[in-house]
């Protein structure tokens, strides 16, 4: 029952909480002898169902849900039990232990051994595992392959890396008029990007973060003055590419 006791029809109530099936069988045999119900009892105990608190797995896994934890398992074991990661999964996995909910642990899961840490973390009953969604950046305008790029194994990308993923700039690109559109807590910011100087290694390569939009206009005068309201329609139809 909920107190860990077993009610024997003749031998009375017997505590068996924390025992293995073999230990419980031996204790039942001892009770039947003590109460003189049987002289030589032989008892077999079989666990038909394990009542244990499961592990909750949410986020970017193929089969999120609550999974029973039988025996010792690490983080990678539990992710595998949930069907593995989805194509949109990020590199960060947050583990919150039931015994210490105020101090979650952030593990890294990647395709390279040097980008992976914490996958051997022991998982305990009642723990919660959340797999993050990959960050996304947009590169639009006068580039070879405009679109959205998932940052699956990187927390951020640089401007040069984003341009490389977009297969470079076109011949008509206005490199001096590129802009970075970044969402802040209050509003969107439009920041100038010295793309020509960055490509020439005469300016620092700026970092791009989740949700950033890198816009490279064409050299026509009208195109260089395009604002965010003209860029947004292009984002809605942007193809999404996975970052290798």
Tab-separated table of C-alpha atoms in Angstrom:
chain	number	residue	atom	x	y	z
A	1	UNK	CA	0.000	0.000	0.000
A	2	UNK	CA	1.038	3.693	0.124
A	3	UNK	CA	2.876	3.055	3.397
A	4	UNK	CA	4.934	0.216	1.958
A	5	UNK	CA	3.094	-2.524	3.865
A	6	UNK	CA	1.890	-5.864	2.566
A	7	UNK	CA	-1.318	-7.302	4.048
A	8	UNK	CA	-1.089	-11.095	4.404
A	9	UNK	CA	-4.452	-12.915	4.646
A	10	UNK	CA	-3.398	-14.728	7.839
A	11	UNK	CA	0.029	-13.371	8.805
A	12	UNK	CA	-1.109	-9.758	9.263
A	13	UNK	CA	0.503	-6.542	8.034
A	14	UNK	CA	4.162	-6.817	6.994
A	15	UNK	CA	6.400	-3.821	6.065
A	16	UNK	CA	8.310	-4.485	2.823
A	17	UNK	CA	9.179	-0.953	1.650
A	18	UNK	CA	12.707	-0.702	0.260
A	19	UNK	CA	13.189	-4.462	-0.102
A	20	UNK	CA	14.010	-6.382	-3.248
A	21	UNK	CA	11.566	-9.069	-4.352
A	22	UNK	CA	13.857	-11.785	-2.908
A	23	UNK	CA	14.185	-9.959	0.424
A	24	UNK	CA	10.412	-9.503	0.591
A	25	UNK	CA	9.923	-13.229	-0.077
A	26	UNK	CA	12.294	-14.155	2.762
A	27	UNK	CA	10.511	-11.773	5.151
A	28	UNK	CA	7.106	-13.246	4.259
A	29	UNK	CA	8.430	-16.766	4.831
A	30	UNK	CA	9.760	-15.700	8.237
A	31	UNK	CA	6.403	-14.181	9.201
A	32	UNK	CA	4.486	-17.315	8.159
A	33	UNK	CA	6.812	-19.427	10.305
A	34	UNK	CA	6.588	-17.039	13.275
A	35	UNK	CA	2.790	-17.070	13.220
A	36	UNK	CA	2.820	-20.858	12.714
A	37	UNK	CA	0.723	-20.601	9.588
A	38	UNK	CA	3.129	-22.901	7.718
A	39	UNK	CA	6.062	-25.008	8.873
A	40	UNK	CA	8.175	-24.763	5.717
A	41	UNK	CA	6.818	-21.904	3.587
A	42	UNK	CA	8.270	-21.215	0.141
A	43	UNK	CA	7.325	-17.782	-1.161
A	44	UNK	CA	7.988	-16.174	-4.546
A	45	UNK	CA	7.417	-12.418	-5.031
A	46	UNK	CA	7.095	-10.929	-8.516
A	47	UNK	CA	6.926	-7.199	-9.270
A	48	UNK	CA	4.125	-6.775	-11.802
A	49	UNK	CA	4.387	-2.981	-11.945
A	50	UNK	CA	6.949	-0.510	-10.644
A	51	UNK	CA	5.488	2.514	-8.869
A	52	UNK	CA	8.326	5.018	-9.290
A	53	UNK	CA	8.368	8.703	-10.073
A	54	UNK	CA	9.283	9.257	-13.687
A	55	UNK	CA	11.527	11.723	-15.468
A	56	UNK	CA	9.871	14.491	-17.467
A	57	UNK	CA	11.467	15.179	-20.857
A	58	UNK	CA	10.259	18.230	-22.790
A	59	UNK	CA	11.400	20.469	-25.606
A	60	UNK	CA	13.012	19.401	-28.853
A	61	UNK	CA	12.866	15.600	-28.545
A	62	UNK	CA	10.868	13.339	-30.832
A	63	UNK	CA	8.703	11.811	-28.102
A	64	UNK	CA	8.362	14.200	-25.132
A	65	UNK	CA	6.636	12.906	-22.019
A	66	UNK	CA	7.176	11.254	-18.649
A	67	UNK	CA	9.450	8.219	-18.667
A	68	UNK	CA	9.916	5.696	-15.828
A	69	UNK	CA	13.392	5.552	-14.379
A	70	UNK	CA	14.367	1.972	-13.580
A	71	UNK	CA	17.966	1.641	-12.530
A	72	UNK	CA	20.800	4.108	-13.063
A	73	UNK	CA	20.696	6.224	-16.227
A	74	UNK	CA	22.478	9.321	-17.467
A	75	UNK	CA	21.239	12.258	-19.534
A	76	UNK	CA	22.113	10.710	-22.888
A	77	UNK	CA	20.198	7.545	-21.964
A	78	UNK	CA	17.036	9.531	-21.243
A	79	UNK	CA	17.287	11.575	-24.458
A	80	UNK	CA	17.601	8.311	-26.374
A	81	UNK	CA	14.544	6.945	-24.548
A	82	UNK	CA	12.601	9.967	-25.810
A	83	UNK	CA	13.469	9.130	-29.409
A	84	UNK	CA	16.475	11.417	-29.702
A	85	UNK	CA	16.689	15.071	-30.710
A	86	UNK	CA	14.603	16.750	-33.392
A	87	UNK	CA	16.129	18.601	-36.336
A	88	UNK	CA	15.379	21.915	-34.596
A	89	UNK	CA	17.094	21.014	-31.320
A	90	UNK	CA	19.673	23.370	-29.892
A	91	UNK	CA	22.883	22.433	-28.162
A	92	UNK	CA	21.742	23.313	-24.632
A	93	UNK	CA	19.889	20.831	-22.416
A	94	UNK	CA	18.666	22.000	-19.019
A	95	UNK	CA	18.357	19.445	-16.215
A	96	UNK	CA	16.494	20.359	-13.033
A	97	UNK	CA	16.866	17.950	-10.127
A	98	UNK	CA	13.785	17.497	-7.983
A	99	UNK	CA	15.929	17.730	-4.845
A	100	UNK	CA	17.461	21.073	-5.925
A	101	UNK	CA	15.046	22.928	-8.219
A	102	UNK	CA	16.736	26.295	-7.628
A	103	UNK	CA	19.974	25.251	-9.331
A	104	UNK	CA	19.315	23.781	-12.800
A	105	UNK	CA	22.252	22.329	-14.707
A	106	UNK	CA	22.952	23.264	-18.334
A	107	UNK	CA	24.520	20.511	-20.422
A	108	UNK	CA	25.795	20.698	-23.983
A	109	UNK	CA	24.860	18.109	-26.587
A	110	UNK	CA	26.566	18.299	-29.965
A	111	UNK	CA	27.700	16.194	-32.874
A	112	UNK	CA	31.353	16.813	-32.009
A	113	UNK	CA	33.019	15.433	-28.908
A	114	UNK	CA	34.573	18.815	-28.067
A	115	UNK	CA	31.119	20.441	-28.148
A	116	UNK	CA	29.552	17.982	-25.714
A	117	UNK	CA	29.559	18.207	-21.937
A	118	UNK	CA	27.369	16.886	-19.161
A	119	UNK	CA	25.823	13.992	-21.105
A	120	UNK	CA	27.007	11.577	-18.390
A	121	UNK	CA	25.067	13.471	-15.725
A	122	UNK	CA	23.140	11.089	-13.484
A	123	UNK	CA	19.371	11.450	-13.788
A	124	UNK	CA	17.228	10.826	-10.727
A	125	UNK	CA	13.505	10.169	-10.217
A	126	UNK	CA	11.472	13.360	-10.468
A	127	UNK	CA	14.056	15.227	-12.570
A	128	UNK	CA	13.022	17.441	-15.493
A	129	UNK	CA	14.942	17.577	-18.780
A	130	UNK	CA	14.282	20.360	-21.300
A	131	UNK	CA	16.003	20.367	-24.700
A	132	UNK	CA	16.287	23.878	-26.106
A	133	UNK	CA	15.194	25.000	-29.555
A	134	UNK	CA	17.996	26.028	-31.883
A	135	UNK	CA	18.501	29.728	-32.373
A	136	UNK	CA	17.774	31.156	-35.800
A	137	UNK	CA	19.245	34.014	-37.814
A	138	UNK	CA	18.047	35.494	-41.093
A	139	UNK	CA	20.167	36.625	-44.038
A	140	UNK	CA	18.190	38.412	-46.740
A	141	UNK	CA	18.813	40.717	-49.653
A	142	UNK	CA	21.593	40.546	-52.218
A	143	UNK	CA	23.093	37.196	-51.209
A	144	UNK	CA	23.404	33.891	-53.020
A	145	UNK	CA	21.000	31.910	-50.806
A	146	UNK	CA	18.803	34.142	-48.660
A	147	UNK	CA	16.978	32.372	-45.858
A	148	UNK	CA	16.852	31.426	-42.210
A	149	UNK	CA	19.671	29.406	-40.648
A	150	UNK	CA	19.308	27.230	-37.550
A	151	UNK	CA	22.216	27.536	-35.112
A	152	UNK	CA	22.029	23.929	-33.934
A	153	UNK	CA	25.527	23.537	-32.526
A	154	UNK	CA	26.444	27.174	-31.947
A	155	UNK	CA	25.203	29.733	-29.467
A	156	UNK	CA	25.937	32.436	-32.009
A	157	UNK	CA	27.324	33.096	-35.466
A	158	UNK	CA	29.450	35.920	-36.814
A	159	UNK	CA	28.628	38.154	-39.770
A	160	UNK	CA	31.194	36.429	-41.997
A	161	UNK	CA	29.853	32.989	-41.041
A	162	UNK	CA	26.305	34.115	-41.855
A	163	UNK	CA	27.366	35.487	-45.247
A	164	UNK	CA	29.206	32.228	-45.969
A	165	UNK	CA	26.089	30.203	-45.108
A	166	UNK	CA	24.117	32.421	-47.494
A	167	UNK	CA	26.662	31.566	-50.236
A	168	UNK	CA	28.216	35.003	-50.309
A	169	UNK	CA	27.017	38.331	-51.582
A	170	UNK	CA	25.883	39.051	-55.137
A	171	UNK	CA	27.689	41.420	-57.510
A	172	UNK	CA	25.033	44.063	-56.992
A	173	UNK	CA	25.340	44.052	-53.203
A	174	UNK	CA	25.861	47.400	-51.514
A	175	UNK	CA	28.424	46.255	-48.963
A	176	UNK	CA	28.645	49.628	-47.264
A	177	UNK	CA	24.878	49.812	-46.668
A	178	UNK	CA	24.259	46.478	-44.920
A	179	UNK	CA	22.316	46.598	-41.682
A	180	UNK	CA	21.661	44.387	-38.704
A	181	UNK	CA	18.138	44.310	-37.322
A	182	UNK	CA	18.047	43.141	-33.729
A	183	UNK	CA	15.097	42.852	-31.365
A	184	UNK	CA	15.606	44.333	-27.925
A	185	UNK	CA	13.297	44.223	-24.931
A	186	UNK	CA	11.520	47.416	-25.982
A	187	UNK	CA	11.768	47.555	-29.789
A	188	UNK	CA	13.762	46.568	-32.853
A	189	UNK	CA	17.091	48.236	-33.519
A	190	UNK	CA	18.572	48.894	-36.959
A	191	UNK	CA	22.361	48.874	-36.707
A	192	UNK	CA	24.745	49.675	-39.588
A	193	UNK	CA	27.168	46.901	-40.530
A	194	UNK	CA	30.461	47.716	-42.255
A	195	UNK	CA	30.299	44.571	-44.364
A	196	UNK	CA	32.946	45.740	-46.836
A	197	UNK	CA	35.436	46.457	-44.039
A	198	UNK	CA	34.584	43.201	-42.221
A	199	UNK	CA	35.186	41.144	-45.375
A	200	UNK	CA	38.456	43.027	-45.910
A	201	UNK	CA	39.481	42.306	-42.302
A	202	UNK	CA	39.551	46.027	-41.533
A	203	UNK	CA	36.747	45.890	-38.946
A	204	UNK	CA	35.870	43.354	-36.232
A	205	UNK	CA	33.583	40.506	-37.238
A	206	UNK	CA	30.368	41.205	-35.335
A	207	UNK	CA	28.494	38.448	-33.513
A	208	UNK	CA	24.935	37.540	-34.483
A	209	UNK	CA	22.477	36.165	-31.967
A	210	UNK	CA	19.165	34.330	-32.018
A	211	UNK	CA	16.548	36.314	-33.953
A	212	UNK	CA	18.996	38.676	-35.683
A	213	UNK	CA	18.323	39.751	-39.280
A	214	UNK	CA	21.263	40.593	-41.554
A	215	UNK	CA	20.104	42.587	-44.570
A	216	UNK	CA	22.368	43.210	-47.564
A	217	UNK	CA	20.737	45.675	-49.983
A	218	UNK	CA	21.425	46.000	-53.687
A	219	UNK	CA	23.487	48.895	-54.944
A	220	UNK	CA	20.448	50.791	-56.284
A	221	UNK	CA	19.723	53.957	-54.338
A	222	UNK	CA	16.174	52.916	-53.483
A	223	UNK	CA	17.186	49.510	-52.213
A	224	UNK	CA	19.747	50.911	-49.784
A	225	UNK	CA	16.999	52.837	-47.993
A	226	UNK	CA	14.714	49.843	-47.402
A	227	UNK	CA	13.431	49.656	-43.834
A	228	UNK	CA	12.234	46.855	-41.618
A	229	UNK	CA	8.666	47.115	-42.927
A	230	UNK	CA	9.889	46.128	-46.417
A	231	UNK	CA	12.159	43.345	-45.109
A	232	UNK	CA	9.572	41.491	-43.008
A	233	UNK	CA	7.633	40.031	-45.989
A	234	UNK	CA	10.846	38.394	-47.198
A	235	UNK	CA	11.327	36.779	-43.781
A	236	UNK	CA	7.871	35.211	-43.865
A	237	UNK	CA	8.724	33.208	-46.967
A	238	UNK	CA	12.350	32.488	-46.091
A	239	UNK	CA	13.520	28.907	-46.400
A	240	UNK	CA	15.031	27.403	-43.226
A	241	UNK	CA	18.439	25.754	-43.518
A	242	UNK	CA	20.362	23.694	-41.011
A	243	UNK	CA	23.836	24.884	-40.111
A	244	UNK	CA	26.327	22.047	-40.719
